[in-house]
């Protein structure tokens, strides 16, 4: 394996591990809160991570050119960032504020 390929494999593996970890944390937060914004955040992060892994696999396993791999990764990244941008604008259901979190006594006024 040439040094350039080794660097690509190492960076794709790191991206898979870190991106997968952060996406799973976001998804677990969604499961706790049922917030559409957190669900979109998890999907966006997963999409960016998946694109990186697919592009690397296409290059290493299928033998496509590096340019094709970059094009695939760029497409996944663009869609993933669109989903991430949506997550910033997604509305969450209005909830009654937690009065105990602000240091109150928990008694309604």
Coordinates of N, CA, C and O in Angstrom, one line a residue:
X1 N 0.9 -1.2 0.0 CA 0.0 0.0 0.0 C 0.9 1.2 0.0 O 1.8 1.3 0.8
X2 N 0.6 2.2 -0.9 CA 1.4 3.4 -1.0 C 1.1 4.3 0.2 O -0.1 4.2 0.7
X3 N 2.0 5.2 0.5 CA 1.7 6.1 1.7 C 0.4 6.9 1.5 O -0.3 7.2 2.5
X4 N 0.1 7.4 0.3 CA -1.1 8.1 0.1 C -2.4 7.3 0.4 O -3.3 7.8 1.1
X5 N -2.4 6.1 0.0 CA -3.5 5.2 0.3 C -3.6 4.9 1.8 O -4.7 4.8 2.3
X6 N -2.5 4.7 2.4 CA -2.5 4.5 3.9 C -3.1 5.7 4.6 O -3.8 5.5 5.5
X7 N -2.7 6.9 4.2 CA -3.3 8.1 4.8 C -4.8 8.2 4.5 O -5.5 8.5 5.5
X8 N -5.2 7.8 3.4 CA -6.7 7.8 3.1 C -7.4 6.8 3.9 O -8.4 7.1 4.5
X9 N -6.9 5.6 4.1 CA -7.5 4.6 4.9 C -7.6 5.0 6.3 O -8.6 4.9 7.0
X10 N -6.5 5.6 6.8 CA -6.4 6.0 8.2 C -7.4 7.1 8.5 O -8.1 7.1 9.5
X11 N -7.5 8.1 7.6 CA -8.4 9.2 7.8 C -9.8 8.8 7.7 O -10.7 9.3 8.4
X12 N -10.1 7.9 6.7 CA -11.5 7.4 6.6 C -11.9 6.6 7.8 O -13.1 6.7 8.3
X13 N -11.0 5.8 8.3 CA -11.3 5.0 9.5 C -11.6 5.9 10.7 O -12.5 5.7 11.5
X14 N -10.7 7.0 10.9 CA -10.9 7.9 12.0 C -12.3 8.6 11.8 O -13.0 8.8 12.8
X15 N -12.6 9.0 10.6 CA -13.9 9.7 10.3 C -15.0 8.8 10.7 O -16.0 9.2 11.3
X16 N -14.9 7.5 10.3 CA -16.0 6.6 10.6 C -16.2 6.4 12.1 O -17.3 6.5 12.6
X17 N -15.1 6.3 12.8 CA -15.2 6.1 14.3 C -15.7 7.3 15.0 O -16.7 7.3 15.8
X18 N -15.2 8.5 14.7 CA -15.6 9.7 15.3 C -17.0 10.2 14.9 O -17.8 10.5 15.7
X19 N -17.2 10.1 13.6 CA -18.5 10.5 13.1 C -19.6 9.6 13.5 O -20.7 10.0 13.9
X20 N -19.3 8.3 13.5 CA -20.3 7.4 14.0 C -20.6 7.6 15.5 O -21.8 7.5 15.9
X21 N -19.6 7.9 16.3 CA -19.8 8.1 17.7 C -20.7 9.3 17.9 O -21.6 9.3 18.7
X22 N -20.3 10.4 17.3 CA -21.1 11.7 17.5 C -22.5 11.5 16.9 O -23.5 12.0 17.6
X23 N -22.7 10.9 15.8 CA -24.0 10.6 15.3 C -24.9 9.7 16.2 O -26.1 10.0 16.5
X24 N -24.2 8.7 16.8 CA -25.0 7.9 17.8 C -25.3 8.7 19.0 O -26.4 8.4 19.6
X25 N -24.5 9.6 19.5 CA -24.8 10.4 20.6 C -26.0 11.3 20.3 O -26.9 11.4 21.1
X26 N -26.0 11.9 19.1 CA -27.1 12.7 18.7 C -28.4 11.9 18.6 O -29.5 12.3 19.0
X27 N -28.3 10.7 18.1 CA -29.5 9.8 18.0 C -30.0 9.4 19.4 O -31.2 9.4 19.6
X28 N -29.1 9.1 20.3 CA -29.6 8.7 21.6 C -30.3 9.9 22.3 O -31.2 9.8 23.0
X29 N -29.7 11.1 22.0 CA -30.4 12.3 22.6 C -31.8 12.5 22.0 O -32.7 12.9 22.7
X30 N -31.9 12.2 20.7 CA -33.2 12.2 20.0 C -34.2 11.2 20.7 O -35.4 11.6 21.0
X31 N -33.7 10.0 21.0 CA -34.6 9.0 21.6 C -35.1 9.5 23.0 O -36.2 9.1 23.4
X32 N -34.2 10.2 23.7 CA -34.6 10.7 25.0 C -35.6 11.9 24.9 O -36.6 12.0 25.7
X33 N -35.4 12.7 23.9 CA -36.2 14.0 23.9 C -37.3 14.0 22.8 O -38.2 14.8 22.9
X34 N -37.2 13.1 21.8 CA -38.1 13.1 20.7 C -38.1 14.4 19.9 O -39.1 14.8 19.3
X35 N -37.0 15.1 19.9 CA -36.8 16.4 19.2 C -36.5 16.1 17.7 O -35.5 15.5 17.4
X36 N -37.3 16.7 16.8 CA -37.0 16.5 15.4 C -35.7 17.1 15.0 O -35.0 16.6 14.1
X37 N -35.3 18.2 15.7 CA -34.0 18.8 15.4 C -32.8 17.8 15.7 O -31.9 17.7 15.0
X38 N -32.9 17.1 16.8 CA -31.8 16.2 17.2 C -31.9 15.0 16.2 O -30.8 14.4 15.9
X39 N -33.0 14.6 15.8 CA -33.1 13.5 14.8 C -32.5 13.9 13.5 O -31.7 13.2 12.9
X40 N -32.8 15.1 13.0 CA -32.1 15.6 11.8 C -30.6 15.8 12.0 O -29.9 15.5 11.1
X41 N -30.2 16.2 13.1 CA -28.8 16.3 13.4 C -28.1 15.0 13.3 O -27.0 14.8 12.7
X42 N -28.7 14.0 13.9 CA -28.1 12.6 13.8 C -28.1 12.1 12.4 O -27.0 11.5 12.0
X43 N -29.1 12.3 11.6 CA -29.1 11.8 10.3 C -28.1 12.6 9.4 O -27.5 12.0 8.6
X44 N -28.0 13.9 9.6 CA -27.0 14.7 8.9 C -25.6 14.2 9.1 O -24.8 14.1 8.2
X45 N -25.3 14.0 10.4 CA -24.0 13.6 10.7 C -23.7 12.2 10.2 O -22.6 11.9 9.7
X46 N -24.7 11.3 10.3 CA -24.6 10.0 9.7 C -24.4 10.0 8.2 O -23.6 9.2 7.7
X47 N -25.1 10.9 7.5 CA -24.9 11.0 6.1 C -23.6 11.4 5.7 O -23.0 10.9 4.7
X48 N -23.0 12.4 6.4 CA -21.7 12.9 6.1 C -20.7 11.8 6.3 O -19.8 11.5 5.5
X49 N -20.8 11.1 7.4 CA -19.9 9.9 7.8 C -20.0 8.8 6.8 O -19.0 8.3 6.3
X50 N -21.3 8.5 6.4 CA -21.5 7.4 5.4 C -20.9 7.7 4.1 O -20.3 6.8 3.5
X51 N -21.0 9.0 3.7 CA -20.4 9.4 2.4 C -18.9 9.2 2.4 O -18.3 8.8 1.4
X52 N -18.3 9.5 3.5 CA -16.8 9.4 3.6 C -16.4 7.9 3.5 O -15.5 7.5 2.8
X53 N -17.2 7.1 4.2 CA -16.8 5.6 4.2 C -17.1 5.0 2.8 O -16.3 4.2 2.3
X54 N -18.2 5.4 2.2 CA -18.6 4.8 0.9 C -17.5 5.3 -0.2 O -17.1 4.4 -1.0
X55 N -17.1 6.5 -0.1 CA -16.1 7.0 -1.1 C -14.8 6.2 -0.9 O -14.2 5.8 -1.9
X56 N -14.4 6.0 0.4 CA -13.2 5.3 0.6 C -13.3 3.8 0.2 O -12.3 3.3 -0.4
X57 N -14.4 3.2 0.4 CA -14.6 1.8 0.0 C -14.6 1.7 -1.5 O -14.1 0.7 -2.1
X58 N -15.3 2.7 -2.2 CA -15.3 2.6 -3.7 C -13.8 2.7 -4.2 O -13.5 2.0 -5.2
X59 N -13.0 3.5 -3.6 CA -11.7 3.7 -4.1 C -10.8 2.5 -3.8 O -10.1 1.9 -4.6
X60 N -10.9 2.0 -2.5 CA -10.0 0.9 -2.1 C -10.5 -0.5 -2.6 O -9.7 -1.3 -2.9
X61 N -11.8 -0.7 -2.6 CA -12.3 -2.1 -2.8 C -12.8 -2.3 -4.3 O -12.6 -3.3 -4.9
X62 N -13.4 -1.2 -4.8 CA -14.0 -1.4 -6.2 C -12.9 -0.9 -7.2 O -12.9 -1.4 -8.3
X63 N -12.1 0.0 -6.8 CA -11.0 0.5 -7.7 C -11.4 1.7 -8.6 O -10.8 1.9 -9.6
X64 N -12.4 2.4 -8.1 CA -12.7 3.6 -8.9 C -11.6 4.7 -8.7 O -10.8 4.6 -7.7
X65 N -11.6 5.6 -9.5 CA -10.5 6.7 -9.4 C -10.7 7.5 -8.2 O -11.8 7.6 -7.6
X66 N -9.7 8.1 -7.7 CA -9.8 9.0 -6.6 C -10.7 10.2 -6.8 O -11.4 10.6 -5.9
X67 N -10.8 10.6 -8.1 CA -11.7 11.7 -8.4 C -13.1 11.3 -8.3 O -14.0 12.1 -7.8
X68 N -13.5 10.1 -8.7 CA -14.8 9.6 -8.5 C -15.2 9.5 -7.0 O -16.3 9.8 -6.6
X69 N -14.2 9.0 -6.2 CA -14.4 8.9 -4.8 C -14.7 10.2 -4.2 O -15.6 10.4 -3.3
X70 N -13.9 11.2 -4.6 CA -14.1 12.6 -4.1 C -15.5 13.1 -4.5 O -16.2 13.8 -3.7
X71 N -15.9 12.8 -5.7 CA -17.2 13.3 -6.2 C -18.3 12.7 -5.3 O -19.3 13.4 -4.9
X72 N -18.2 11.4 -5.1 CA -19.2 10.7 -4.2 C -19.3 11.3 -2.8 O -20.3 11.6 -2.3
X73 N -18.1 11.5 -2.3 CA -18.0 12.0 -0.9 C -18.6 13.4 -0.9 O -19.3 13.8 0.1
X74 N -18.3 14.2 -1.9 CA -18.8 15.6 -1.9 C -20.3 15.7 -2.0 O -20.9 16.5 -1.4
X75 N -20.9 14.8 -2.8 CA -22.3 14.7 -2.9 C -23.0 14.3 -1.5 O -23.9 15.0 -1.1
X76 N -22.4 13.3 -0.9 CA -22.9 13.0 0.4 C -22.8 14.1 1.5 O -23.6 14.3 2.3
X77 N -21.6 14.7 1.4 CA -21.3 15.8 2.3 C -22.3 17.0 2.1 O -22.8 17.6 3.1
X78 N -22.6 17.3 0.8 CA -23.5 18.4 0.5 C -24.9 18.1 1.1 O -25.5 18.9 1.7
X79 N -25.4 16.9 0.8 CA -26.7 16.5 1.3 C -26.7 16.5 2.9 O -27.7 16.9 3.5
X80 N -25.7 15.9 3.4 CA -25.6 15.9 4.9 C -25.6 17.2 5.5 O -26.3 17.5 6.5
X81 N -24.9 18.2 4.9 CA -24.9 19.6 5.4 C -26.3 20.2 5.2 O -26.7 21.1 6.1
X82 N -27.0 19.9 4.2 CA -28.4 20.4 4.0 C -29.2 19.9 5.2 O -30.0 20.6 5.8
X83 N -29.1 18.6 5.5 CA -29.9 18.1 6.6 C -29.4 18.7 8.0 O -30.3 19.0 8.8
X84 N -28.1 18.9 8.1 CA -27.7 19.6 9.3 C -28.2 21.0 9.4 O -28.6 21.5 10.5
X85 N -28.3 21.7 8.3 CA -28.8 23.1 8.3 C -30.3 23.0 8.7 O -30.8 23.9 9.4
X86 N -31.0 22.0 8.2 CA -32.4 21.9 8.5 C -32.6 21.7 10.0 O -33.5 22.2 10.7
X87 N -31.6 20.9 10.6 CA -31.7 20.6 12.1 C -31.6 21.9 12.9 O -32.1 21.9 14.0
X88 N -30.9 22.9 12.4 CA -30.8 24.1 13.1 C -32.1 25.0 13.0 O -32.3 25.8 13.9
X89 N -33.0 24.7 12.0 CA -34.2 25.4 11.9 C -35.4 24.6 12.3 O -36.5 25.2 12.3
X90 N -35.3 23.3 12.6 CA -36.4 22.5 12.9 C -37.0 23.0 14.2 O -36.4 23.3 15.2
X91 N -38.3 23.1 14.2 CA -39.1 23.6 15.4 C -39.2 22.4 16.4 O -39.5 21.3 16.0
X92 N -39.1 22.7 17.6 CA -39.4 21.7 18.6 C -40.7 22.0 19.3 O -41.1 23.2 19.3
X93 N -41.4 21.0 19.7 CA -42.7 21.3 20.4 C -42.5 22.2 21.6 O -41.6 22.0 22.3
X94 N -43.4 23.1 21.7 CA -43.4 24.0 22.9 C -43.6 23.2 24.2 O -44.6 22.4 24.2
X95 N -42.8 23.3 25.1 CA -42.9 22.6 26.4 C -43.0 23.6 27.5 O -42.5 24.8 27.4
X96 N -43.7 23.2 28.6 CA -43.7 24.1 29.7 C -42.3 24.2 30.3 O -41.6 23.1 30.5
X97 N -41.9 25.4 30.7 CA -40.5 25.5 31.2 C -40.3 24.7 32.5 O -41.3 24.7 33.3
X98 N -39.2 24.2 32.7 CA -38.9 23.5 34.0 C -38.4 24.5 35.0 O -37.4 25.0 34.9
X99 N -39.3 24.7 36.0 CA -39.0 25.8 36.9 C -37.9 25.4 37.9 O -37.3 26.2 38.5
X100 N -37.7 24.1 38.1 CA -36.7 23.6 39.0 C -35.3 23.8 38.4 O -34.3 24.0 39.2
X101 N -35.2 23.8 37.1 CA -33.8 24.0 36.5 C -33.2 25.3 36.7 O -32.0 25.5 36.8
X102 N -34.1 26.4 36.9 CA -33.6 27.7 37.1 C -33.3 28.0 38.6 O -33.1 29.2 38.9
X103 N -33.4 27.0 39.4 CA -33.1 27.3 40.8 C -34.3 27.6 41.6 O -34.2 28.0 42.8
X104 N -35.5 27.5 41.0 CA -36.7 27.8 41.7 C -37.1 26.6 42.7 O -36.4 25.6 42.8
X105 N -38.2 26.8 43.4 CA -38.6 25.8 44.3 C -39.5 24.7 43.7 O -39.9 23.8 44.4
X106 N -39.8 24.9 42.4 CA -40.6 23.9 41.8 C -42.1 24.1 42.0 O -42.9 23.4 41.5
X107 N -42.5 25.2 42.7 CA -43.9 25.5 42.9 C -44.3 26.5 41.9 O -43.6 27.5 41.7
X108 N -45.4 26.2 41.2 CA -45.9 27.1 40.2 C -46.3 28.4 40.8 O -46.8 28.5 41.9
X109 N -46.2 29.5 40.1 CA -46.6 30.8 40.6 C -47.8 31.3 39.8 O -48.1 31.2 38.8

